[in-house]
XYZ file of C-alpha atoms in Angstrom:
323
model
C 101.621 65.066 34.043
C 99.408 62.463 32.412
C 101.899 59.623 32.816
C 101.833 60.122 36.605
C 98.033 59.943 36.659
C 98.175 56.626 34.832
C 100.634 55.069 37.272
C 98.826 56.530 40.287
C 95.618 54.927 39.057
C 97.328 51.524 38.803
C 98.715 51.867 42.347
C 95.402 53.137 43.771
C 93.477 50.216 42.256
C 96.011 47.721 43.608
C 95.875 49.249 47.093
C 92.082 49.051 47.004
C 92.281 45.422 45.870
C 94.676 44.465 48.667
C 93.037 46.400 51.523
C 93.594 44.465 54.741
C 90.546 42.565 55.936
C 92.496 40.456 58.458
C 91.896 40.392 62.190
C 92.390 41.730 64.789
C 91.000 44.948 63.329
C 92.878 46.937 65.995
C 96.091 45.942 64.195
C 94.998 46.153 60.561
C 92.742 49.219 60.554
C 95.657 51.554 61.423
C 97.616 49.949 58.564
C 94.757 50.690 56.162
C 94.489 54.184 57.646
C 98.009 55.275 56.729
C 97.964 53.540 53.330
C 94.625 55.180 52.443
C 96.048 58.673 52.986
C 97.871 58.168 49.761
C 100.208 61.039 49.370
C 101.688 61.014 45.881
C 102.745 57.339 46.125
C 105.914 58.192 44.289
C 108.032 55.187 45.201
C 105.657 52.525 43.829
C 105.302 54.713 40.741
C 109.107 54.586 40.398
C 108.951 50.776 40.302
C 106.363 50.892 37.516
C 108.203 53.609 35.573
C 111.488 51.681 35.551
C 109.729 48.470 34.542
C 108.099 50.348 31.663
C 111.359 52.036 30.660
C 113.018 48.668 30.020
C 110.000 47.090 28.335
C 108.846 44.901 31.225
C 105.379 43.569 32.059
C 103.677 46.029 34.426
C 101.433 43.273 35.789
C 104.529 41.608 37.266
C 105.631 44.881 38.844
C 102.388 45.909 40.565
C 102.721 43.808 43.723
C 106.443 44.627 44.214
C 105.449 48.286 43.778
C 102.956 47.839 46.612
C 105.706 46.221 48.671
C 107.700 49.444 48.369
C 104.665 51.545 49.312
C 103.842 49.392 52.340
C 107.461 49.400 53.455
C 107.674 53.184 53.043
C 104.578 53.645 55.202
C 105.988 51.299 57.840
C 109.005 53.601 58.097
C 106.742 56.647 58.381
C 104.778 55.141 61.282
C 107.954 54.410 63.239
C 109.572 57.702 62.215
C 106.563 59.600 63.572
C 106.827 57.688 66.869
C 110.515 58.557 67.216
C 109.902 62.211 66.339
C 106.720 62.383 68.460
C 105.083 63.897 65.385
C 101.385 64.771 65.713
C 100.672 65.047 61.963
C 101.449 63.133 58.801
C 99.944 64.342 55.489
C 97.804 66.751 57.535
C 96.202 63.825 59.412
C 96.789 62.673 63.004
C 99.604 60.117 63.209
C 98.789 56.527 64.153
C 100.470 56.612 67.562
C 98.560 59.831 68.347
C 95.253 58.086 67.603
C 95.951 54.566 68.857
C 98.952 54.765 71.171
C 102.575 53.657 70.887
C 101.954 49.918 71.093
C 99.579 49.861 68.135
C 101.904 52.188 66.231
C 104.837 49.813 66.675
C 102.831 46.677 65.867
C 101.044 48.081 62.821
C 104.381 49.310 61.459
C 105.890 45.853 61.940
C 102.849 44.303 60.250
C 103.210 46.536 57.203
C 106.874 45.616 56.832
C 106.106 41.881 56.915
C 103.176 42.239 54.528
C 105.539 44.065 52.159
C 107.795 41.001 51.907
C 104.845 38.834 50.878
C 104.251 40.962 47.793
C 107.436 39.660 46.168
C 106.353 36.016 46.359
C 104.927 35.805 42.817
C 108.220 36.710 41.129
C 110.293 34.046 39.376
C 112.982 32.612 41.697
C 115.960 34.429 40.153
C 114.217 37.824 40.070
C 112.705 37.199 43.518
C 116.153 36.569 45.010
C 117.635 39.717 43.439
C 114.713 41.922 44.504
C 114.642 40.607 48.071
C 118.386 41.147 48.389
C 118.012 44.795 47.332
C 114.883 45.282 49.450
C 116.481 43.888 52.616
C 119.736 45.801 52.115
C 117.710 48.983 51.579
C 115.836 48.384 54.830
C 119.076 47.970 56.763
C 120.566 51.132 55.256
C 117.401 52.990 56.143
C 117.744 51.881 59.773
C 121.381 53.016 59.759
C 120.342 56.372 58.324
C 117.684 56.777 61.000
C 120.231 55.997 63.730
C 122.672 58.533 62.276
C 119.832 61.077 62.290
C 119.179 60.353 65.979
C 122.911 60.488 66.769
C 123.214 63.913 65.140
C 120.788 65.438 67.655
C 123.405 65.108 70.383
C 126.588 64.847 68.295
C 128.569 68.083 68.455
C 130.451 67.900 65.172
C 128.340 66.823 62.210
C 129.969 67.341 58.811
C 128.304 67.889 55.464
C 129.531 64.424 54.372
C 127.942 62.919 57.500
C 124.664 64.588 56.576
C 124.776 63.400 52.941
C 125.452 59.823 54.067
C 122.537 60.019 56.496
C 120.006 61.302 53.947
C 121.314 58.906 51.289
C 120.587 55.977 53.602
C 117.392 57.406 55.056
C 115.784 58.677 51.837
C 117.950 58.295 48.732
C 118.313 54.525 48.679
C 114.563 53.846 48.853
C 113.953 55.863 45.683
C 117.044 54.287 44.111
C 115.972 50.748 44.988
C 112.430 51.377 43.733
C 113.821 52.169 40.297
C 116.298 49.273 40.428
C 113.650 46.720 41.423
C 111.439 47.869 38.533
C 114.407 47.544 36.167
C 115.235 44.042 37.409
C 111.642 42.862 36.975
C 111.958 44.051 33.344
C 115.266 42.140 33.094
C 117.399 45.212 32.424
C 121.143 44.589 32.279
C 123.349 45.252 35.310
C 124.816 48.510 33.945
C 121.420 50.044 33.175
C 119.912 48.861 36.482
C 122.764 50.576 38.370
C 122.408 53.749 36.287
C 118.693 54.031 37.130
C 119.582 53.226 40.777
C 122.016 56.161 40.861
C 119.512 58.426 39.148
C 117.037 57.591 41.913
C 119.647 58.025 44.644
C 120.530 61.583 43.670
C 116.921 62.572 43.052
C 116.185 61.144 46.517
C 118.997 63.200 48.057
C 117.675 66.321 46.349
C 114.161 65.449 47.554
C 115.343 65.200 51.183
C 117.214 68.506 50.983
C 113.974 70.000 49.672
C 112.172 68.392 52.637
C 114.608 70.113 55.023
C 114.105 73.384 53.162
C 110.286 73.158 53.265
C 110.328 72.352 56.994
C 111.362 75.963 57.602
C 110.640 77.866 54.390
C 107.585 75.969 53.063
C 103.899 76.671 53.552
C 102.813 74.688 56.609
C 99.261 74.080 55.377
C 100.415 72.465 52.126
C 103.474 70.736 53.637
C 101.311 68.798 56.106
C 103.801 68.790 58.981
C 104.470 70.929 62.012
C 106.328 74.099 60.986
C 110.033 74.029 61.894
C 109.724 70.575 63.427
C 113.388 69.934 62.634
C 114.409 72.961 64.714
C 112.317 71.783 67.672
C 113.924 68.336 67.383
C 117.502 69.687 67.061
C 117.854 68.009 63.653
C 121.177 68.941 62.122
C 119.786 69.413 58.639
C 121.516 70.991 55.669
C 120.085 74.365 56.763
C 121.805 74.085 60.137
C 125.102 72.959 58.588
C 125.083 75.768 56.024
C 124.260 78.315 58.727
C 127.206 77.131 60.821
C 129.498 77.227 57.810
C 128.513 80.733 56.701
C 127.535 82.320 60.020
C 129.600 84.547 62.283
C 131.201 83.294 65.485
C 128.345 84.915 67.403
C 125.731 83.189 65.234
C 127.439 79.815 65.694
C 127.368 80.313 69.464
C 123.673 81.166 69.318
C 122.990 78.027 67.252
C 124.941 75.946 69.778
C 122.835 77.461 72.556
C 119.491 76.700 70.928
C 120.498 73.233 69.743
C 121.571 72.264 73.255
C 117.894 72.482 74.302
C 115.012 70.301 73.167
C 112.126 72.642 73.728
C 108.941 73.927 72.073
C 109.963 77.479 72.972
C 108.881 79.716 70.082
C 111.878 81.955 70.789
C 114.112 79.049 69.730
C 112.427 78.755 66.336
C 112.436 82.533 65.878
C 116.127 82.790 66.838
C 117.261 79.936 64.590
C 115.131 81.061 61.641
C 116.608 84.548 61.924
C 120.123 83.097 61.586
C 119.003 80.926 58.668
C 117.675 83.983 56.841
C 120.723 86.134 57.580
C 123.082 83.458 56.247
C 120.836 82.889 53.185
C 120.765 79.145 53.683
C 117.519 78.954 51.704
C 119.309 80.026 48.513
C 122.270 77.739 49.221
C 120.013 74.721 49.858
C 118.163 75.304 46.584
C 121.493 75.307 44.737
C 122.407 71.942 46.314
C 119.053 70.543 45.220
C 119.777 71.572 41.652
C 123.285 70.063 41.855
C 121.993 66.611 42.847
C 119.232 66.843 40.266
C 121.906 67.378 37.582
C 124.030 64.467 38.861
C 120.972 62.198 38.769
C 120.053 63.232 35.246
C 123.621 62.581 34.092
C 123.194 58.963 35.220
C 119.916 58.788 33.313
C 121.709 59.853 30.139
C 124.048 56.857 30.429
C 121.170 54.475 29.729
C 121.056 53.443 26.073
C 117.358 54.114 25.526
C 115.610 56.787 23.459
C 115.336 60.324 24.830
C 111.573 60.096 24.422
C 111.409 57.229 26.944
C 113.630 59.139 29.389
C 111.476 62.255 29.268
C 109.022 61.156 32.026
C 111.977 60.617 34.402
C 113.226 64.153 33.808
C 109.689 65.478 34.266
C 109.311 63.491 37.504
C 112.580 64.835 38.912
C 111.682 68.418 38.057
C 108.192 67.931 39.495
C 109.539 66.555 42.787
C 111.916 69.430 43.224
C 109.308 72.094 42.565
C 106.879 70.650 45.081
C 105.213 72.624 47.846
C 104.242 69.596 49.914
């Protein structure tokens, strides 16, 4: 998709321009390390796309787009610490290389640097963007806590799960689009429509993440295979397996999820139940459902279909990903 290449180039050049040269290097080099790994840099691209959609000036949106990227990477550093994850994007995680203290500090530093990237905005737009950005950060923390709670919580419902992934993943995509729209001075109705588009695409993206954790190719996914099973994460796969499994299968799931262990038998046993209950097919249907809801919100925006086309392409691209 050519439009993605264009936005990725803008983001890459901005990241290169704003590489941290501050001291102490022990703090800032790990920050540069995770930012330089890139990934697809989708969330800053969402800021730029929304700004473009509503006819805004991309130059005004570049630094806020970086704010989103820096903030996202801050969450990844701390998420990896909490999950004791050895890999991120097929590279060693920061706490694995530099220890927990540096991991915590460099994550904090990225978050604070992110706030500084809004400073050039006009006061009214600055206030609106910071309000959204801060609220998003708080929801993300709540989502992370729900995720942690679920590891030991006996009864987790599907609604609980959707709330958790909405807060943990959906709102960051949603807010990226909304911030781009606000910088372009879109009206309230359109800004909320693009927010809701991003929210449901983000939900679908996280369900796909849960799916790929078990059913994806480990080499291209860049994370430990079945890490969610090891961590007792009550993902959509687990919830669907409980809903559609037999009493015996539910008891076996309860047994394995009462232990936090790297025992390969646990992964094998849980995966076997997942395959028998066909949760892979059911998860893919949920992904498509949220994709459709998101695209319905996109259609509510009174802008030409031609301008909406990249958003539909982006959503379809995200939900066909292998990594």
